[in-house]
mmCIF file of C-alpha atoms in Angstrom:
data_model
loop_
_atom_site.group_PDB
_atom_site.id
_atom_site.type_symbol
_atom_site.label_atom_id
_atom_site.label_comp_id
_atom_site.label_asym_id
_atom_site.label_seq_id
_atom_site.Cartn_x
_atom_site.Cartn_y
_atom_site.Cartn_z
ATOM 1 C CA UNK A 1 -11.824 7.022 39.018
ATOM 2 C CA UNK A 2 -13.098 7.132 35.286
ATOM 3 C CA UNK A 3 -15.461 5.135 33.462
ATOM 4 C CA UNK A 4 -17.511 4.286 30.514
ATOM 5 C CA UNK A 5 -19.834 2.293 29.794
ATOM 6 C CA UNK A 6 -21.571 1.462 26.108
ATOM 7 C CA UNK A 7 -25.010 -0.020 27.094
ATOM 8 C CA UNK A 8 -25.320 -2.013 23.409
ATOM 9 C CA UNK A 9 -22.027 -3.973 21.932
ATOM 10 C CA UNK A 10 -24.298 -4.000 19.172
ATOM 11 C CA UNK A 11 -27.088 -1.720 17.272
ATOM 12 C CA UNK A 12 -28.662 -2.418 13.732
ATOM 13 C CA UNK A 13 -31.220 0.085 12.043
ATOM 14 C CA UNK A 14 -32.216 0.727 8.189
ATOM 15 C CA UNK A 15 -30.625 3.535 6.024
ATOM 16 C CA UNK A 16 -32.500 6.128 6.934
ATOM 17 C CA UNK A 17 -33.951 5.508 10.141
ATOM 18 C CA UNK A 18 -32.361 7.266 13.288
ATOM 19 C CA UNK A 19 -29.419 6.186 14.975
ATOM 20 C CA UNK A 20 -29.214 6.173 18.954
ATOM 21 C CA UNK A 21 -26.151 4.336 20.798
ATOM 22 C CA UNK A 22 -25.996 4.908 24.380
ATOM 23 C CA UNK A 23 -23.324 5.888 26.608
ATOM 24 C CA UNK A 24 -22.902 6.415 30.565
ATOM 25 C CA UNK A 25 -20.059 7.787 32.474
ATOM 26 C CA UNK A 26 -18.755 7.600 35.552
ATOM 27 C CA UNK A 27 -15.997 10.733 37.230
ATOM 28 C CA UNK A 28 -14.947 12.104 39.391
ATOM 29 C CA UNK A 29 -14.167 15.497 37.976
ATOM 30 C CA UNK A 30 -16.132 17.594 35.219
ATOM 31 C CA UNK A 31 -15.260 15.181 32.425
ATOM 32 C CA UNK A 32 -14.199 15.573 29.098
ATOM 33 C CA UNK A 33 -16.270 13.575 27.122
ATOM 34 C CA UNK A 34 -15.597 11.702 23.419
ATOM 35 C CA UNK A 35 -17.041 10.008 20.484
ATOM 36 C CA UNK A 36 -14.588 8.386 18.114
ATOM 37 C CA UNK A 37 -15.354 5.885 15.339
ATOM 38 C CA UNK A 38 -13.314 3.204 13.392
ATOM 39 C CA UNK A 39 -14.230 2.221 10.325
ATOM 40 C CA UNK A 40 -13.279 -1.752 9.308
ATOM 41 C CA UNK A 41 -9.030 -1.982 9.170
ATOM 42 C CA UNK A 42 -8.799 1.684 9.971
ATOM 43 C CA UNK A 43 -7.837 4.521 12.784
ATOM 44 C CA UNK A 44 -9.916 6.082 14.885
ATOM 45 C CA UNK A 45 -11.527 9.372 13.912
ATOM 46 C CA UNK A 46 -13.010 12.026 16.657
ATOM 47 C CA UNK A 47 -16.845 12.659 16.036
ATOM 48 C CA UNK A 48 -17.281 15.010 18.246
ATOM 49 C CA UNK A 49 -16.168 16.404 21.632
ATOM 50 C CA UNK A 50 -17.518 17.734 25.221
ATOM 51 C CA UNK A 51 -15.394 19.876 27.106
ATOM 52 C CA UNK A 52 -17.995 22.225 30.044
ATOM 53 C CA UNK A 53 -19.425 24.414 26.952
ATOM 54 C CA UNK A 54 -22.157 23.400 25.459
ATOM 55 C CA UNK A 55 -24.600 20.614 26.840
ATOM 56 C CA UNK A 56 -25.903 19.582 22.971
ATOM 57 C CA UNK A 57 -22.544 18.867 20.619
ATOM 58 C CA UNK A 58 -22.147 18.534 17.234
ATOM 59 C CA UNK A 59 -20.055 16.257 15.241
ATOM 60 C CA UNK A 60 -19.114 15.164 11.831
ATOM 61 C CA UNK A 61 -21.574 13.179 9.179
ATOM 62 C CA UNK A 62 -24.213 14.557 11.211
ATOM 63 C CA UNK A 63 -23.802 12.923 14.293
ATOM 64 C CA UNK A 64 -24.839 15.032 18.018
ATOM 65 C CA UNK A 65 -24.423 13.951 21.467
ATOM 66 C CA UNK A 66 -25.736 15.285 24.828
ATOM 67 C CA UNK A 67 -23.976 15.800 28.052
ATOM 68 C CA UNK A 68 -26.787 15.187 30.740
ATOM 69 C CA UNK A 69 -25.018 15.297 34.018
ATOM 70 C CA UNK A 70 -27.540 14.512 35.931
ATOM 71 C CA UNK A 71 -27.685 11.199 33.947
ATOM 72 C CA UNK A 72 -24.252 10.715 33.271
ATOM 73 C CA UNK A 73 -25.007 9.612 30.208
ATOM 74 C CA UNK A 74 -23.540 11.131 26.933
ATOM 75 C CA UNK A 75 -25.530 9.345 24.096
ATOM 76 C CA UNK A 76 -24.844 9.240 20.474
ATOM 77 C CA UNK A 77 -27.749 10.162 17.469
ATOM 78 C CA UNK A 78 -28.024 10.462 14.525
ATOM 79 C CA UNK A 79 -31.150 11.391 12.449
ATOM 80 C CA UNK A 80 -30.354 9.571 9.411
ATOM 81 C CA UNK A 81 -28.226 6.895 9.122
ATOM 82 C CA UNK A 82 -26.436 6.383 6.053
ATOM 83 C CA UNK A 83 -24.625 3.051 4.386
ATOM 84 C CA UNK A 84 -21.147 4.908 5.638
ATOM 85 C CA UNK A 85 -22.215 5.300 9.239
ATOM 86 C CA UNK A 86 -21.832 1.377 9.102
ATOM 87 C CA UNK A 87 -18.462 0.787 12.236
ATOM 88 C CA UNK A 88 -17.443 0.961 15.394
ATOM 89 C CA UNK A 89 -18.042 3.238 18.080
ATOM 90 C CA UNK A 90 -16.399 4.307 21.100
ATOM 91 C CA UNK A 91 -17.582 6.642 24.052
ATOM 92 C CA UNK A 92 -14.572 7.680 25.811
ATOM 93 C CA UNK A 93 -13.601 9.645 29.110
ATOM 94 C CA UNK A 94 -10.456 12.250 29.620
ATOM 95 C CA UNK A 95 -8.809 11.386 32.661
ATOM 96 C CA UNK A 96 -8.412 14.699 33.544
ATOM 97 C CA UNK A 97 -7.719 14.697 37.474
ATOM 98 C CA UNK A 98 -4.106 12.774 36.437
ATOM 99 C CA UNK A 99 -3.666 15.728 34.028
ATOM 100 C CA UNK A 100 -2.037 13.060 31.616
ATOM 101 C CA UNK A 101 -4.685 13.262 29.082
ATOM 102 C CA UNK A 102 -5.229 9.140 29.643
ATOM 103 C CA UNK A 103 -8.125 8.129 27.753
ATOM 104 C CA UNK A 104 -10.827 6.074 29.325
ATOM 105 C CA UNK A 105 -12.353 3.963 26.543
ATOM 106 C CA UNK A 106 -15.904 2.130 26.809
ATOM 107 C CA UNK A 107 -16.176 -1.308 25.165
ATOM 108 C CA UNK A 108 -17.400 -0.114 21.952
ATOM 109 C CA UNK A 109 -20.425 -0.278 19.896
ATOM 110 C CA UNK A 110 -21.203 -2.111 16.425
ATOM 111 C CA UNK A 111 -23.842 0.299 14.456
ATOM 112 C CA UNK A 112 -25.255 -2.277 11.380
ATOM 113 C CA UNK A 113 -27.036 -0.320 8.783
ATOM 114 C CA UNK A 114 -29.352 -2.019 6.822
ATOM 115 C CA UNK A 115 -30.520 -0.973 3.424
ATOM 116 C CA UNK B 1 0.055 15.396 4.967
ATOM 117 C CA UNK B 2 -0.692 12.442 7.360
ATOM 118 C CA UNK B 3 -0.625 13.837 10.920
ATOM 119 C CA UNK B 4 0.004 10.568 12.480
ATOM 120 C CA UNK B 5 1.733 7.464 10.711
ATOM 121 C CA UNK B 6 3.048 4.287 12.365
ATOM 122 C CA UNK B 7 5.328 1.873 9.983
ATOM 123 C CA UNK B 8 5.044 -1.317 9.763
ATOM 124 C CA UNK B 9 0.977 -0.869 9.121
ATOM 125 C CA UNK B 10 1.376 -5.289 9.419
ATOM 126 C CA UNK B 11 3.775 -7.428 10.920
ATOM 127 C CA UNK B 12 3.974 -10.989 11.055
ATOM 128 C CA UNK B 13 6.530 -12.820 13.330
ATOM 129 C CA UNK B 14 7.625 -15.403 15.291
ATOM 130 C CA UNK B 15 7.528 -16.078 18.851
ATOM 131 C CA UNK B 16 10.540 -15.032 20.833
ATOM 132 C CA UNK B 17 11.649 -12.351 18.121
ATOM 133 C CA UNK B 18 12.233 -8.729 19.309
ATOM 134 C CA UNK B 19 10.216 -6.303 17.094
ATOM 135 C CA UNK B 20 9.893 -2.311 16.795
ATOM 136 C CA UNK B 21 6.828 -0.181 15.907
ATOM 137 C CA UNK B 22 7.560 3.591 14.479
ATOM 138 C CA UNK B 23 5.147 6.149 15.335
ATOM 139 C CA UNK B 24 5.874 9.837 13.942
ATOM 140 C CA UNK B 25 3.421 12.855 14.277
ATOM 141 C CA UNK B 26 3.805 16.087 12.157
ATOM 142 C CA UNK B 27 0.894 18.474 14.636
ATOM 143 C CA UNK B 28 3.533 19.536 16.531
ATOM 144 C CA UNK B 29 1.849 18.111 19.877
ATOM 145 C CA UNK B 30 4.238 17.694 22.863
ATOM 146 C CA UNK B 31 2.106 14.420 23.954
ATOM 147 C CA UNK B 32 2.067 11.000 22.287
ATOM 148 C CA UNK B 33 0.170 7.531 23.463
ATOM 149 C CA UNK B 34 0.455 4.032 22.679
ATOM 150 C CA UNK B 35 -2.144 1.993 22.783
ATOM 151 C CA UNK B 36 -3.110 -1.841 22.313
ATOM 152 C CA UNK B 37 -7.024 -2.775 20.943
ATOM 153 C CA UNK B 38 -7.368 -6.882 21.296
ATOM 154 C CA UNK B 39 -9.205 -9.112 19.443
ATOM 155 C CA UNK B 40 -12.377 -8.144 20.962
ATOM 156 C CA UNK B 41 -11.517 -4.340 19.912
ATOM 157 C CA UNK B 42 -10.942 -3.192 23.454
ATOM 158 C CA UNK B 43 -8.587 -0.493 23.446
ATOM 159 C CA UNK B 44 -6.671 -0.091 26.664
ATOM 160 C CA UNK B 45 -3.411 2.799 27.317
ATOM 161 C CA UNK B 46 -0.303 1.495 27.510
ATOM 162 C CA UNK B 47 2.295 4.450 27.814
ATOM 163 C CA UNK B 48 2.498 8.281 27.088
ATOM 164 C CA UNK B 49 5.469 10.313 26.685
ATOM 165 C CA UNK B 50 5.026 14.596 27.368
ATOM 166 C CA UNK B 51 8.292 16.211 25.470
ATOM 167 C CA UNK B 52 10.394 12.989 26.229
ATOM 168 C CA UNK B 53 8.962 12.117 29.601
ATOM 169 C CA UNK B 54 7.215 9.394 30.340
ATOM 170 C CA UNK B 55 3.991 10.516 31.904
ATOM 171 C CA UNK B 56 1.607 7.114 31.713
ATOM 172 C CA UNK B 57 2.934 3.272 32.303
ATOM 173 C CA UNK B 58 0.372 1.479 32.746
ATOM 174 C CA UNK B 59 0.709 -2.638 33.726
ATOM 175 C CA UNK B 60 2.713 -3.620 30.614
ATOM 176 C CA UNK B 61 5.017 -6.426 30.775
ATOM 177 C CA UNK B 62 8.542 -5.068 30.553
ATOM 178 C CA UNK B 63 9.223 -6.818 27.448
ATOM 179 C CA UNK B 64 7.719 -4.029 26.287
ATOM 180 C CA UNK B 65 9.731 -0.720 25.688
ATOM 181 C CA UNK B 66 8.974 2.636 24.192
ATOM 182 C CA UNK B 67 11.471 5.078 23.514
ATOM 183 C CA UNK B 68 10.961 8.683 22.835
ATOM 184 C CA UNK B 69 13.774 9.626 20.828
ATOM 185 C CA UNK B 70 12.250 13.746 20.302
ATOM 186 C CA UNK B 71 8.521 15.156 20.821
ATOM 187 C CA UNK B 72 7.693 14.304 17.529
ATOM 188 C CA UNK B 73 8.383 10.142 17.455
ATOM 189 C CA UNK B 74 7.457 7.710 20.243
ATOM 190 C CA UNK B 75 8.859 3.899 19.069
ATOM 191 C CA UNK B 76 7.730 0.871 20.721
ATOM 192 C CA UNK B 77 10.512 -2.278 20.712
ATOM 193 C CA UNK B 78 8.894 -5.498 21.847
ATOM 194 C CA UNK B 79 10.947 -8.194 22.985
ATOM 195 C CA UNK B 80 10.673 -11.760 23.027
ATOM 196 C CA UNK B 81 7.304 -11.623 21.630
ATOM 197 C CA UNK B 82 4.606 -14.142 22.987
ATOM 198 C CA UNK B 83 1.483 -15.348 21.238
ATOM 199 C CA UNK B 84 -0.716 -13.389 23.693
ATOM 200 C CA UNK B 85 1.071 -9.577 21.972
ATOM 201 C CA UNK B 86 -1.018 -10.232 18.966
ATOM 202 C CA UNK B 87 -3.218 -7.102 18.582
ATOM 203 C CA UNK B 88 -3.806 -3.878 16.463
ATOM 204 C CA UNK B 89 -1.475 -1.150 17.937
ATOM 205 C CA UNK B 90 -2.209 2.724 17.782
ATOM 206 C CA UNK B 91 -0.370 5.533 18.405
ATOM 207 C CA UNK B 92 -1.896 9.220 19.543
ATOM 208 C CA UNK B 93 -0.761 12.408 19.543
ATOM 209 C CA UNK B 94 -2.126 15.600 21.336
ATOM 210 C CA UNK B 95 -1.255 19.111 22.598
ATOM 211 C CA UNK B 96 -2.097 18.976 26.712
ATOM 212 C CA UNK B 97 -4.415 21.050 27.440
ATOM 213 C CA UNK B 98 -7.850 20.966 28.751
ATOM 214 C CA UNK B 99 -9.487 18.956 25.972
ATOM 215 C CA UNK B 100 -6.778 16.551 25.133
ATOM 216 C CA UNK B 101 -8.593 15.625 22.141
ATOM 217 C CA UNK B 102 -5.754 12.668 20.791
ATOM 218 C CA UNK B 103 -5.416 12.134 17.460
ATOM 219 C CA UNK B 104 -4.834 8.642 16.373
ATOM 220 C CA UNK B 105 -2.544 6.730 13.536
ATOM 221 C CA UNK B 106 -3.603 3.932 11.185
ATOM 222 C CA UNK B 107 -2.633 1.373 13.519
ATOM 223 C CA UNK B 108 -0.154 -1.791 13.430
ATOM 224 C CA UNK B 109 -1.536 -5.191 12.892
ATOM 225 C CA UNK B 110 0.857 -7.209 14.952
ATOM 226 C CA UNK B 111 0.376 -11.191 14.268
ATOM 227 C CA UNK B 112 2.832 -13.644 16.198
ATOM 228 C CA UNK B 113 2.944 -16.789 15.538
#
C-alpha cells in the first residue's frame, strides 16, 4: 500500500532564505510522485510532478523536488522564498497499482515566510 | 475558462437537510474525484467516477451519493446532513493515464449547523 508522510506540519523561514519541506514515501510500485499547494480559501494547484523520468523536477515559482529512491524521500526546495510562497503544502502519492488514479495525500505542510 | 468549477463555493445548513454539490470540468478528462479536506486540512478520497463508472468508494457513509450524470459532471447529494459533514469539498478531474496528474476545483465550504 501507499503512503506519505510530511516530516514538518509546520516550516517558517525569511523572504529570501531557502525553503526545504520534507517528504517520504512509502509503495509498492514505481510511484508517481506530487507536490500541490493551496493558498488560504483556495484550490489546490500542482507544483510539480514525478513520473520515472527525471530524478531532479522542476516546478512552478521556482520550486524543485528530488526523487531519491533509495531514500524514499521526495523533498521540496526552494532557493528563495518569496512573500507568495506563504500556504500549504501537500506531498502526494498516485496509487497506481489500483490503476484508479487514487491520490495518496500526506498531512500537509504550513511554509511561514517571514519578511 | 475555468477547467474545474463546483457551485455552491459556500453552503450553510441545517442538520438533517439533504444538500447537492455541482462539480463540472471543461478538459475533457474521462475521470473525476471527490474529495473531503477536514478541519485539520486533511484531504482524504471519497469517490471517482471513469466515463460514468464508479471506479473508487471509499468508507463513506451512504448518506452520501454522487451521481455522474455524463463524463464531464460528477454531483454529490448529501442527505440528512450531520454536524460531523462540515468540511471544504473538492472535486478533480484527470485523463487516466500513467501520470494521473488531477486537477482540482475551488472547493465547497460546507457548514452545518
Amino acid at each position: 500500500a501507499q503512503s506519505v508522510t510530511q516530516l514538518d506540519s509546520h516550516v517558517s523561514v525569511s523572504e529570501g532564505t531557502p525553503v526545504l519541506l520534507r517528504c517520504n514515501y512509502s509503495s509498492s510500485y514505481s510511484p508517481s510522485l506530487f507536490w500541490y499547494v493551496q493558498h488560504p480559501n483556495k484550490g489546490l494547484q500542482l507544483l510539480l510532478k514525478y513520473t520515472s523520468a527525471a530524478t531532479l523536477v522542476k516546478g512552478i515559482n521556482g520550486f524543485e523536488a528530488e526523487f531519491k529512491k533509495s531514500e524514499t524521500s521526495f523533498h521540496l526546495t526552494k532557493p528563495s522564498a518569496h512573500m507568495s510562497d506563504a500556504a500549504e503544502y501537500f506531498c502526494v502519492v498516485s496509487d497506481r497499482g489500483a490503476n484508479t488514479g487514487k491520490l495518496i495525500f500526506g498531512q500537509g505542510t504550513t511554509l511561514q515566510v517571514k519578511p | 475558462d475555468t477547467a474545474v468549477s463546483q457551485t455552491p463555493k459556500y453552503l450553510v445548513t441545517q442538520m438533517g437537510n439533504d444538500k447537492s454539490i455541482k462539480c463540472e470540468q471543461n478538459l475533457g478528462h474521462d475521470t473525476m474525484y471527490w474529495y473531503k479536506q477536514d478541519s485539520k486540512k486533511f484531504l482524504k478520497i471519497m469517490f471517482s467516477y471513469n466515463n460514468k463508472e464508479l471506479i473508487i468508494n471509499e468508507t463513506v457513509p451512504n448518506r452520501f451519493s454522487p451521481k455522474s450524470p455524463d463524463k464531464a459532471h460528477l454531483n454529490l447529494h448529501i442527505n440528512s446532513l450531520e454536524l460531523g459533514d462540515s468540511a471544504v469539498y473538492f472535486c478533480a478531474s484527470t485523463q487516466r493515464g500513467d501520470a494521473y496528474e488531477q486537477y482540482f476545483g475551488p472547493g465547497t465550504r460546507l457548514t452545518v449547523t
